[in-house]
XYZ file of C-alpha atoms in Angstrom:
657
model
C -54.089 -63.724 45.213
C -51.388 -66.364 44.663
C -48.008 -65.905 42.985
C -48.897 -68.547 40.436
C -52.180 -66.899 39.386
C -50.473 -63.477 39.191
C -47.715 -64.799 36.947
C -50.215 -66.631 34.751
C -52.184 -63.394 34.334
C -49.013 -61.563 33.350
C -47.983 -64.202 30.842
C -51.432 -64.355 29.213
C -51.666 -60.588 28.990
C -48.102 -60.272 27.655
C -48.949 -62.488 24.711
C -52.211 -60.643 24.061
C -51.285 -56.953 24.441
C -47.479 -56.946 24.259
C -47.427 -54.805 27.426
C -44.778 -57.276 28.566
C -42.655 -59.544 26.444
C -42.466 -63.250 27.330
C -38.787 -62.611 28.101
C -39.771 -59.958 30.645
C -42.236 -62.347 32.276
C -39.522 -64.996 32.512
C -37.167 -62.420 34.073
C -39.836 -61.578 36.662
C -40.191 -65.266 37.496
C -36.411 -65.640 37.806
C -36.105 -62.624 40.140
C -38.997 -63.919 42.259
C -37.283 -67.286 42.633
C -33.827 -65.853 43.451
C -35.256 -63.441 46.020
C -37.837 -65.890 47.383
C -40.643 -63.402 46.710
C -44.019 -64.713 47.832
C -46.263 -61.632 47.570
C -48.479 -60.939 44.556
C -48.019 -57.219 45.231
C -44.245 -57.614 44.852
C -44.749 -59.413 41.534
C -46.924 -56.509 40.437
C -44.186 -53.979 41.300
C -41.630 -55.952 39.283
C -44.056 -56.244 36.369
C -44.738 -52.491 36.456
C -41.008 -51.765 36.325
C -40.543 -54.042 33.322
C -43.601 -52.475 31.639
C -42.095 -49.012 32.118
C -38.904 -50.259 30.488
C -40.905 -51.656 27.556
C -42.460 -48.195 27.066
C -39.011 -46.565 27.048
C -39.092 -44.981 30.521
C -35.945 -44.984 32.612
C -37.765 -45.365 35.954
C -41.063 -46.317 37.570
C -42.664 -43.525 39.570
C -44.152 -45.109 42.683
C -47.409 -43.160 42.947
C -51.036 -44.366 43.282
C -52.149 -43.026 39.840
C -49.163 -44.564 38.056
C -49.472 -47.941 39.753
C -53.251 -48.020 39.198
C -52.649 -47.381 35.494
C -50.238 -50.331 35.390
C -52.842 -52.539 37.082
C -55.127 -51.790 34.141
C -52.464 -52.180 31.443
C -51.051 -55.389 32.846
C -54.489 -56.900 33.317
C -53.832 -57.866 36.934
C -57.039 -58.449 38.878
C -57.493 -59.041 42.576
C -54.896 -56.543 43.837
C -56.618 -53.997 46.071
C -55.949 -50.316 46.615
C -54.820 -50.883 50.211
C -52.159 -53.290 48.933
C -50.786 -50.521 46.684
C -50.786 -48.201 49.713
C -48.856 -50.831 51.682
C -46.285 -50.983 48.873
C -45.850 -47.201 48.924
C -45.444 -47.119 52.694
C -42.454 -49.447 52.316
C -40.629 -46.838 50.201
C -40.292 -44.252 52.959
C -36.768 -45.288 53.991
C -35.602 -45.578 50.363
C -34.190 -49.032 51.112
C -34.571 -51.397 48.170
C -34.110 -54.414 50.466
C -37.285 -53.458 52.354
C -39.466 -52.691 49.332
C -39.925 -56.368 48.559
C -41.025 -58.902 51.132
C -39.001 -61.912 49.940
C -36.549 -63.708 52.211
C -33.495 -62.986 50.033
C -34.292 -59.506 48.742
C -30.726 -58.342 49.372
C -30.005 -60.142 46.076
C -32.068 -57.565 44.195
C -30.047 -54.440 45.113
C -27.319 -54.977 42.468
C -30.051 -55.026 39.811
C -32.706 -52.515 40.927
C -32.299 -49.094 42.509
C -34.805 -47.214 44.703
C -34.378 -43.440 45.030
C -36.360 -40.274 45.687
C -36.784 -37.463 43.147
C -38.803 -34.291 43.779
C -40.505 -35.882 46.771
C -41.573 -39.089 45.009
C -39.891 -42.486 45.070
C -38.711 -44.004 41.799
C -37.716 -47.559 40.998
C -35.172 -48.112 38.236
C -32.894 -50.790 36.898
C -29.514 -49.834 38.271
C -27.909 -49.744 34.806
C -30.500 -47.179 33.665
C -30.013 -45.082 36.792
C -26.237 -45.020 36.319
C -26.496 -44.180 32.592
C -28.905 -41.336 33.366
C -26.614 -39.925 36.044
C -23.695 -40.050 33.602
C -25.732 -38.101 31.026
C -26.685 -35.496 33.625
C -23.037 -35.053 34.651
C -21.863 -34.733 31.038
C -24.532 -32.155 30.228
C -23.897 -30.100 33.378
C -20.217 -29.923 32.437
C -21.092 -28.859 28.890
C -23.668 -26.292 30.056
C -20.996 -24.749 32.270
C -18.624 -24.150 29.330
C -17.840 -20.630 28.165
C -19.705 -19.324 25.126
C -18.148 -19.395 21.682
C -15.613 -16.592 21.067
C -17.372 -15.532 17.826
C -18.329 -11.845 18.187
C -21.515 -10.148 17.048
C -19.917 -8.239 14.165
C -18.479 -11.437 12.681
C -21.858 -13.143 12.921
C -23.538 -10.185 11.185
C -21.083 -10.486 8.290
C -21.593 -14.260 8.049
C -25.391 -13.919 8.037
C -25.154 -11.322 5.272
C -22.898 -13.616 3.247
C -24.914 -16.842 3.456
C -28.367 -15.265 3.266
C -27.750 -12.465 0.730
C -24.546 -12.832 -1.236
C -24.511 -16.584 -1.920
C -27.815 -18.116 -0.898
C -28.861 -21.738 -1.210
C -31.500 -22.241 -3.900
C -34.626 -24.338 -3.373
C -36.535 -25.281 -6.523
C -34.640 -22.504 -8.323
C -35.578 -19.820 -5.804
C -33.477 -18.263 -3.043
C -34.042 -20.150 0.208
C -35.277 -17.484 2.606
C -35.050 -18.658 6.214
C -37.492 -17.280 8.771
C -36.789 -15.697 12.172
C -36.997 -18.989 14.112
C -34.469 -20.631 11.799
C -32.030 -17.714 11.996
C -32.276 -17.736 15.794
C -31.327 -21.427 15.765
C -28.243 -20.717 13.635
C -27.182 -17.802 15.840
C -27.538 -19.926 18.984
C -25.493 -22.754 17.450
C -22.644 -20.341 16.741
C -22.689 -18.486 20.059
C -23.340 -21.385 22.465
C -21.573 -24.741 22.856
C -24.810 -26.741 22.903
C -28.093 -26.446 21.033
C -31.223 -28.571 20.962
C -33.275 -27.862 17.820
C -36.792 -29.269 17.537
C -39.506 -28.870 14.923
C -42.219 -30.865 13.215
C -42.186 -32.153 9.634
C -41.694 -29.441 7.019
C -40.384 -26.820 9.452
C -37.010 -26.638 7.684
C -34.722 -28.386 10.179
C -32.440 -29.681 7.398
C -32.175 -26.193 5.848
C -31.061 -24.903 9.244
C -28.434 -27.661 9.531
C -27.002 -26.757 6.098
C -26.865 -23.064 7.032
C -25.201 -23.923 10.355
C -22.487 -25.865 8.539
C -21.940 -22.965 6.144
C -21.744 -20.498 9.041
C -19.226 -22.670 10.918
C -17.179 -22.924 7.727
C -17.242 -19.134 7.293
C -16.050 -18.879 10.910
C -12.898 -20.669 9.797
C -13.623 -24.225 10.949
C -12.424 -26.824 8.415
C -14.970 -29.281 7.021
C -12.853 -32.149 8.364
C -13.633 -30.886 11.878
C -17.406 -31.135 11.322
C -19.157 -34.439 11.987
C -22.761 -35.123 11.005
C -24.537 -38.203 12.279
C -27.841 -39.921 12.982
C -28.960 -43.034 14.869
C -29.289 -45.042 11.635
C -27.104 -45.236 8.559
C -30.055 -44.508 6.290
C -30.973 -41.317 8.165
C -27.330 -40.214 8.004
C -27.236 -40.906 4.271
C -30.384 -38.828 3.665
C -28.827 -35.946 5.562
C -25.652 -36.236 3.471
C -27.715 -36.086 0.283
C -29.585 -32.990 1.515
C -26.357 -31.199 2.439
C -24.754 -31.921 -0.922
C -27.783 -30.968 -3.004
C -28.097 -27.692 -1.070
C -24.416 -26.774 -1.491
C -24.530 -27.673 -5.195
C -27.487 -25.308 -5.663
C -25.421 -22.237 -4.705
C -24.698 -20.238 -7.874
C -21.283 -18.923 -6.914
C -20.128 -21.064 -3.989
C -16.959 -20.084 -2.160
C -14.176 -22.527 -1.321
C -15.577 -22.581 2.204
C -18.896 -23.834 0.809
C -17.532 -26.411 -1.621
C -15.389 -27.872 1.177
C -18.642 -28.949 2.841
C -19.258 -31.403 -0.016
C -16.665 -33.622 1.681
C -18.863 -34.044 4.752
C -20.371 -37.512 4.923
C -23.107 -38.372 7.411
C -22.468 -41.403 9.573
C -24.474 -43.620 11.861
C -23.573 -42.879 15.475
C -22.154 -46.384 15.827
C -19.831 -45.699 12.913
C -18.941 -42.226 14.173
C -18.043 -43.621 17.601
C -16.236 -46.573 15.969
C -18.132 -49.457 17.527
C -16.004 -52.596 17.812
C -17.960 -55.884 17.683
C -14.851 -57.697 18.891
C -14.702 -55.664 22.115
C -18.462 -54.905 22.307
C -17.724 -51.233 22.950
C -17.019 -47.905 21.259
C -13.402 -47.066 20.509
C -14.209 -43.344 20.724
C -14.705 -42.380 24.364
C -13.526 -39.937 27.052
C -9.973 -41.275 26.741
C -10.025 -41.178 22.928
C -12.501 -38.402 22.016
C -13.844 -37.495 18.600
C -11.539 -35.183 16.663
C -14.271 -32.647 15.927
C -15.071 -28.994 16.546
C -18.716 -29.433 15.510
C -20.966 -32.486 15.979
C -24.536 -32.388 14.613
C -26.893 -35.303 15.340
C -30.172 -35.597 13.425
C -33.236 -37.669 14.444
C -32.121 -37.406 18.069
C -35.519 -38.650 19.302
C -34.341 -42.106 18.187
C -31.184 -42.053 20.350
C -31.508 -44.216 23.450
C -30.048 -43.743 26.909
C -26.867 -45.790 26.461
C -25.967 -44.459 23.018
C -26.460 -40.894 24.290
C -24.107 -41.528 27.193
C -21.447 -42.931 24.864
C -21.766 -39.939 22.522
C -21.539 -37.296 25.250
C -18.507 -38.960 26.796
C -16.712 -38.980 23.421
C -16.980 -35.205 22.863
C -14.187 -32.730 23.407
C -15.105 -29.989 25.864
C -14.762 -27.169 23.324
C -16.821 -28.967 20.656
C -20.064 -27.378 19.406
C -22.911 -29.896 19.869
C -26.218 -29.615 17.989
C -29.095 -32.076 18.494
C -31.919 -32.020 15.920
C -35.284 -33.794 16.144
C -39.064 -33.674 16.480
C -40.202 -33.842 20.107
C -43.664 -35.036 19.006
C -42.390 -38.102 17.179
C -41.964 -41.524 18.710
C -39.141 -41.909 21.202
C -36.297 -44.348 20.705
C -37.021 -48.069 20.501
C -34.472 -48.490 23.294
C -34.813 -47.038 26.760
C -34.732 -43.273 27.165
C -37.430 -40.994 25.734
C -34.821 -38.257 26.064
C -36.279 -35.625 23.735
C -39.699 -35.599 25.410
C -37.959 -35.361 28.796
C -35.687 -32.513 27.747
C -38.473 -30.572 26.005
C -41.791 -31.029 27.866
C -45.010 -30.001 26.139
C -45.271 -26.720 28.055
C -41.758 -25.704 26.994
C -41.372 -22.492 24.970
C -38.359 -20.825 23.405
C -37.043 -18.010 25.620
C -33.756 -16.266 26.351
C -31.827 -14.409 28.990
C -31.788 -10.630 28.513
C -28.130 -10.509 27.275
C -28.846 -13.207 24.680
C -32.050 -11.467 23.558
C -30.068 -8.260 23.001
C -27.327 -10.097 21.116
C -29.866 -11.851 18.871
C -31.459 -8.502 18.002
C -28.019 -7.214 16.958
C -27.292 -10.267 14.792
C -30.784 -10.468 13.226
C -32.009 -6.921 12.464
C -35.482 -8.105 11.450
C -36.031 -9.781 14.832
C -39.089 -8.116 16.398
C -38.801 -6.453 19.785
C -40.224 -8.152 22.826
C -38.928 -11.685 22.353
C -39.563 -13.854 25.469
C -37.042 -13.241 28.262
C -36.456 -15.634 31.167
C -33.492 -15.378 33.558
C -33.632 -19.169 34.080
C -33.080 -19.908 30.371
C -29.845 -21.557 29.250
C -30.238 -20.000 25.758
C -29.655 -23.438 24.244
C -33.044 -24.408 22.793
C -34.572 -23.493 19.415
C -38.126 -24.464 18.453
C -39.368 -24.292 14.842
C -43.147 -23.883 14.630
C -43.692 -22.620 11.059
C -44.475 -25.319 8.483
C -43.332 -24.665 4.907
C -45.105 -27.587 3.323
C -48.396 -26.933 1.567
C -51.092 -27.157 4.227
C -52.979 -30.420 3.682
C -55.773 -32.168 5.523
C -53.268 -34.894 6.451
C -51.036 -32.375 8.212
C -53.986 -30.635 9.862
C -55.368 -33.911 11.238
C -51.898 -35.004 12.345
C -51.472 -31.756 14.267
C -54.924 -32.187 15.830
C -53.959 -35.680 16.993
C -50.654 -34.359 18.335
C -52.562 -31.754 20.348
C -55.072 -34.311 21.680
C -58.033 -32.834 19.791
C -60.718 -35.555 19.620
C -63.084 -33.433 17.522
C -61.229 -34.467 14.354
C -62.868 -37.910 14.721
C -66.168 -36.449 13.448
C -64.468 -35.240 10.289
C -63.210 -38.749 9.537
C -66.691 -40.246 9.576
C -67.388 -38.606 6.223
C -64.204 -40.088 4.731
C -65.162 -43.707 5.253
C -64.445 -46.029 2.317
C -63.916 -49.743 1.778
C -61.556 -51.722 -0.414
C -64.255 -52.185 -3.093
C -64.036 -48.444 -3.747
C -60.558 -49.035 -5.160
C -62.124 -50.608 -8.249
C -63.206 -47.142 -9.399
C -60.681 -45.051 -7.460
C -57.208 -46.603 -7.758
C -55.108 -46.467 -4.602
C -52.263 -44.632 -6.340
C -54.635 -41.781 -7.229
C -55.946 -41.131 -3.718
C -55.415 -37.672 -2.214
C -56.097 -36.867 1.435
C -57.003 -39.004 4.426
C -59.484 -41.904 4.484
C -60.812 -44.446 6.947
C -61.764 -48.100 6.531
C -63.657 -49.557 9.489
C -62.188 -52.950 10.327
C -64.490 -55.868 9.650
C -67.692 -53.825 9.336
C -68.860 -55.627 6.212
C -67.975 -57.041 2.820
C -64.822 -55.450 1.463
C -63.784 -54.202 4.888
C -61.712 -57.103 6.152
C -57.940 -56.987 6.183
C -57.546 -59.756 3.580
C -59.587 -57.804 1.020
C -57.684 -54.602 1.704
C -54.235 -56.195 1.466
C -55.231 -58.056 -1.698
C -56.254 -54.770 -3.318
C -52.921 -53.196 -2.336
C -50.984 -56.183 -3.678
C -52.901 -56.203 -6.977
C -52.763 -52.465 -7.627
C -49.386 -51.419 -6.236
C -46.909 -54.262 -6.325
C -47.871 -56.481 -9.241
C -47.191 -53.624 -11.657
C -43.503 -53.487 -10.744
C -42.541 -57.155 -11.154
C -40.921 -56.576 -14.571
C -38.303 -54.056 -13.478
C -34.772 -55.104 -14.499
C -31.309 -53.859 -13.665
C -28.986 -52.532 -16.323
C -25.708 -54.091 -15.270
C -25.308 -56.026 -12.064
C -21.528 -55.970 -12.247
C -21.381 -52.175 -12.126
C -21.260 -50.758 -8.580
C -23.753 -48.085 -9.552
C -26.619 -47.833 -11.985
C -27.469 -44.904 -14.250
C -29.286 -42.143 -12.432
C -32.595 -42.861 -14.162
C -32.585 -46.395 -12.739
C -31.709 -45.281 -9.224
C -34.367 -42.584 -9.189
C -36.932 -45.003 -10.604
C -36.261 -47.545 -7.860
C -36.491 -44.837 -5.214
C -39.812 -43.731 -6.674
C -41.179 -47.284 -6.634
C -40.066 -47.870 -3.050
C -41.567 -44.608 -1.821
C -44.875 -44.717 -3.661
C -46.628 -46.777 -0.987
C -45.937 -48.355 2.399
C -48.003 -50.264 4.932
C -47.269 -49.158 8.502
C -48.088 -51.145 11.631
C -47.949 -50.504 15.344
C -46.666 -53.991 16.183
C -44.590 -56.739 14.623
C -46.648 -59.736 15.786
C -50.356 -60.648 15.403
C -52.560 -60.251 12.314
C -52.180 -56.487 12.498
C -48.388 -56.735 12.748
C -45.856 -56.310 9.949
C -44.527 -59.892 10.084
C -47.896 -61.495 9.277
C -48.766 -58.804 6.703
C -45.447 -59.270 4.874
C -46.057 -63.009 4.749
C -49.602 -62.491 3.429
C -48.524 -59.972 0.775
C -45.677 -62.141 -0.522
C -47.913 -65.221 -0.629
C -50.698 -63.401 -2.477
C -48.353 -61.991 -5.124
C -46.698 -65.409 -5.619
C -50.083 -66.945 -6.320
C -51.039 -64.157 -8.704
C -47.758 -64.606 -10.579
C -48.149 -68.377 -10.697
C -44.963 -68.935 -8.683
C -44.333 -71.896 -6.418
C -44.796 -71.285 -2.718
C -41.141 -72.208 -2.186
C -40.080 -69.245 -4.345
C -38.804 -66.936 -1.663
C -37.812 -63.943 -3.818
C -39.336 -62.479 -6.960
C -39.005 -59.209 -8.911
C -40.718 -56.262 -7.305
C -40.364 -57.519 -3.726
C -39.222 -54.721 -1.372
C -36.601 -55.722 1.194
C -35.252 -53.924 4.239
C -31.828 -54.377 5.823
C -32.091 -55.254 9.520
C -28.417 -55.067 10.516
C -25.639 -52.618 9.616
C -23.047 -53.880 7.133
C -20.162 -51.476 6.604
C -18.685 -53.926 4.093
C -21.688 -53.398 1.805
C -22.315 -49.786 2.900
C -25.830 -50.913 3.825
C -27.474 -49.999 7.105
C -30.364 -51.031 9.306
C -33.511 -49.544 7.726
C -32.178 -49.295 4.155
C -34.830 -50.393 1.645
C -34.114 -52.059 -1.685
C -36.028 -53.733 -4.504
C -35.569 -57.231 -5.906
C -35.022 -56.882 -9.662
C -34.185 -59.063 -12.652
C -30.589 -59.342 -13.723
C -29.608 -58.817 -17.353
C -26.208 -60.403 -17.020
C -25.637 -63.054 -19.728
C -24.023 -65.205 -17.062
C -27.161 -65.133 -14.961
C -30.188 -65.113 -17.275
C -33.349 -64.776 -15.248
C -31.338 -64.321 -12.067
C -32.265 -61.881 -9.336
C -30.411 -59.179 -7.451
C -31.366 -56.336 -5.107
C -31.022 -52.644 -5.965
C -30.610 -50.016 -3.243
C -31.045 -46.388 -4.348
C -28.566 -43.805 -3.139
C -29.300 -40.305 -4.349
C -29.264 -40.445 -8.130
C -27.608 -43.852 -8.230
C -28.459 -47.397 -7.218
C -26.089 -50.110 -6.031
C -26.961 -53.730 -6.814
C -26.085 -56.820 -4.794
C -26.619 -60.522 -5.386
C -29.162 -62.049 -3.038
C -26.679 -64.641 -1.852
C -24.408 -62.077 -0.210
C -27.018 -59.695 1.160
C -26.762 -58.750 4.877
C -29.608 -59.674 7.257
C -32.919 -58.507 5.750
C -36.671 -59.054 5.650
C -39.610 -58.265 3.321
C -40.747 -54.642 3.597
C -44.275 -54.405 2.215
C -45.090 -53.450 5.802
C -42.828 -51.925 8.452
C -43.484 -50.696 11.963
C -44.091 -46.994 12.500
C -40.888 -46.934 14.549
C -38.936 -48.269 11.574
C -40.485 -45.688 9.224
C -39.180 -42.677 11.160
C -37.151 -40.379 8.954
C -38.811 -41.701 5.760
C -41.574 -40.294 3.558
C -43.945 -42.086 1.197
C -46.500 -40.871 -1.334
C -49.251 -42.946 0.286
C -49.477 -44.789 3.580
C -51.804 -47.470 4.897
C -51.796 -47.556 8.709
C -53.048 -50.794 10.277
C -54.206 -50.165 13.845
C -54.319 -52.997 16.422
C -57.548 -54.903 16.949
C -57.488 -54.037 20.657
C -58.445 -50.352 21.174
C -56.733 -50.390 24.563
C -53.401 -51.638 23.264
C -50.659 -49.857 25.262
C -48.611 -49.118 22.114
C -51.539 -47.274 20.520
C -50.701 -43.659 21.385
C -51.194 -40.237 19.805
C -47.432 -40.130 19.111
C -47.526 -43.289 17.006
C -50.529 -42.047 14.975
C -48.941 -38.600 14.512
C -45.674 -40.155 13.332
C -47.480 -42.482 10.906
C -49.570 -39.694 9.367
C -46.587 -37.396 8.903
C -44.811 -40.086 6.827
C -47.360 -39.513 4.005
C -47.086 -36.852 1.309
C -50.353 -37.381 -0.589
C -52.706 -39.848 1.076
C -53.291 -41.878 4.241
C -55.659 -44.793 4.723
C -56.443 -45.594 8.363
C -57.588 -49.187 8.895
C -59.254 -49.921 12.232
C -62.047 -48.625 14.424
C -62.647 -45.007 15.317
C -62.724 -46.219 18.912
C -59.101 -47.303 18.512
C -58.190 -43.906 17.041
C -60.046 -42.107 19.818
C -58.266 -44.130 22.482
C -54.921 -43.392 20.801
C -55.594 -39.634 20.919
C -56.358 -39.894 24.646
C -53.323 -42.076 25.292
C -50.338 -39.757 25.305
C -47.075 -41.617 25.812
C -45.657 -40.637 29.162
C -42.103 -41.429 30.102
C -41.303 -41.522 33.770
C -37.990 -39.747 34.109
C -35.988 -37.804 36.650
C -33.718 -36.161 34.055
C -33.705 -32.367 33.986
C -35.330 -30.113 31.420
C -32.755 -29.082 28.799
C -33.119 -25.297 28.771
C -33.557 -24.591 32.494
C -30.817 -23.835 34.998
């Protein structure tokens, strides 16, 4: 099999399945030329490494099953099993220069690292290997720190105060946290590090608020507490949740009201990223001035951002990571949460910690799991407080790899013609439209129905006063409601099932229906999403806004964009808006941390698409509050359930010594 035919296969498959980007293929070609690589097997190894990077893994495990899987995903034909065995035999001396057979392979060692972990050889880009080692060193140092000096009696008093004397109210009722949640709070106060994971509706945000209150009652000033998230929008949502919870307390103490000053930040803002220097100004030499750092949506934090964060922490700082291990990993390299908390992982404690927890939480039942190898720094929330719905049940079945739920979907099959009698915005539950199975089942018909029923009704919305930095609360809440009533989610950006093409189709269809010229780029009712942080505008990557009519006398018929923020909405002229794009459809990755009343998930045409995994379907379904429409084949859904995203990693499990 020639180099040329191998590369051509890779390039063709990259464009078809997105297993490799064209840029990755070009990088493979460049490395092959620099190193004078002449073996098709060597090209395959390079391609597998790049494919692992595309999936978020930090290394390529050189094993027959893994490499055979890459042969299938990359679409390479003609490479035999004995050639894979020959490749593996070359890894015995762990010498990167001898793994590849090119004449100048010494040129590859500054870029790629070969090493052995638990008896198996791994291949990694050197920058990923070094970042991972830095993270391991930082965590080992933090795990070795002494426990917090807070004693059991103090914690008992604090728990009594925040859960009995001055409780947070939720929908007018006292927020009663369960045993799992109270364990998480106790661990955060007694240990220096805590990883908190739980699915949607398990009360992670309620735990974060209670943690902040407990730290405040321990005497830590609010100014010493930092709350962050990977994106500005996620940080803003957390800020809103904290403030609404504190404001619900009937008789808040000064310690509680001080927490209203806490403002969530994106991690880039927290670490003071400098575009001029292309680095963070907060680092090991200039650490964060904080006694508590809480990071939400940690599954979205990639390898390099995690390293920068850990290096910027003071040794005595309390660190709390919060996320859902079953959601999609970061877009960047890493997959840290799934590495730290493998599927088999359960919450357990050393005997001294188990005894201390039983003293702090009297209602804690006897016989909690004890393991001498536990670090006592992991809390898992399993109880869901949301009303049990068929969406949540099916999402959990997909998460657990249960294929039997496919049979239940067969009876929920509909087509877009059904929307004539059953409007989309009245749907409840989960439904399936089989792609292209007949009239009314093609994507054009479905998107046209969505455009006609959902978006054309909101083209008359107008702002109140564009010159005011904020709108009346009714306007802000109305815009938020319109933005969250419906969203199309996609697995990819490109192709006819990707968000770029769908956004173009939706905008074009609505323009025609409104009688607008094709050159009219913006019109009222068009949702937009910011794609780059702008601290000048206080707008962040992932923020969604709505194009609305201006009522300013100076700009009759003009347009602006309104971005809701809690009970208010800030408006901006289109001319000065940061980088943005239409947002009728967004990728599932981009939707993380958001919720919508109804969701339409467009699955790829190719059932074997490498991005089609149970994690991406689970994440998409758990974005919906009332209804989900799945568009695609049941074969695609079945393949997704079987395809669990696996991230090759040599990083250690979080809660094991």
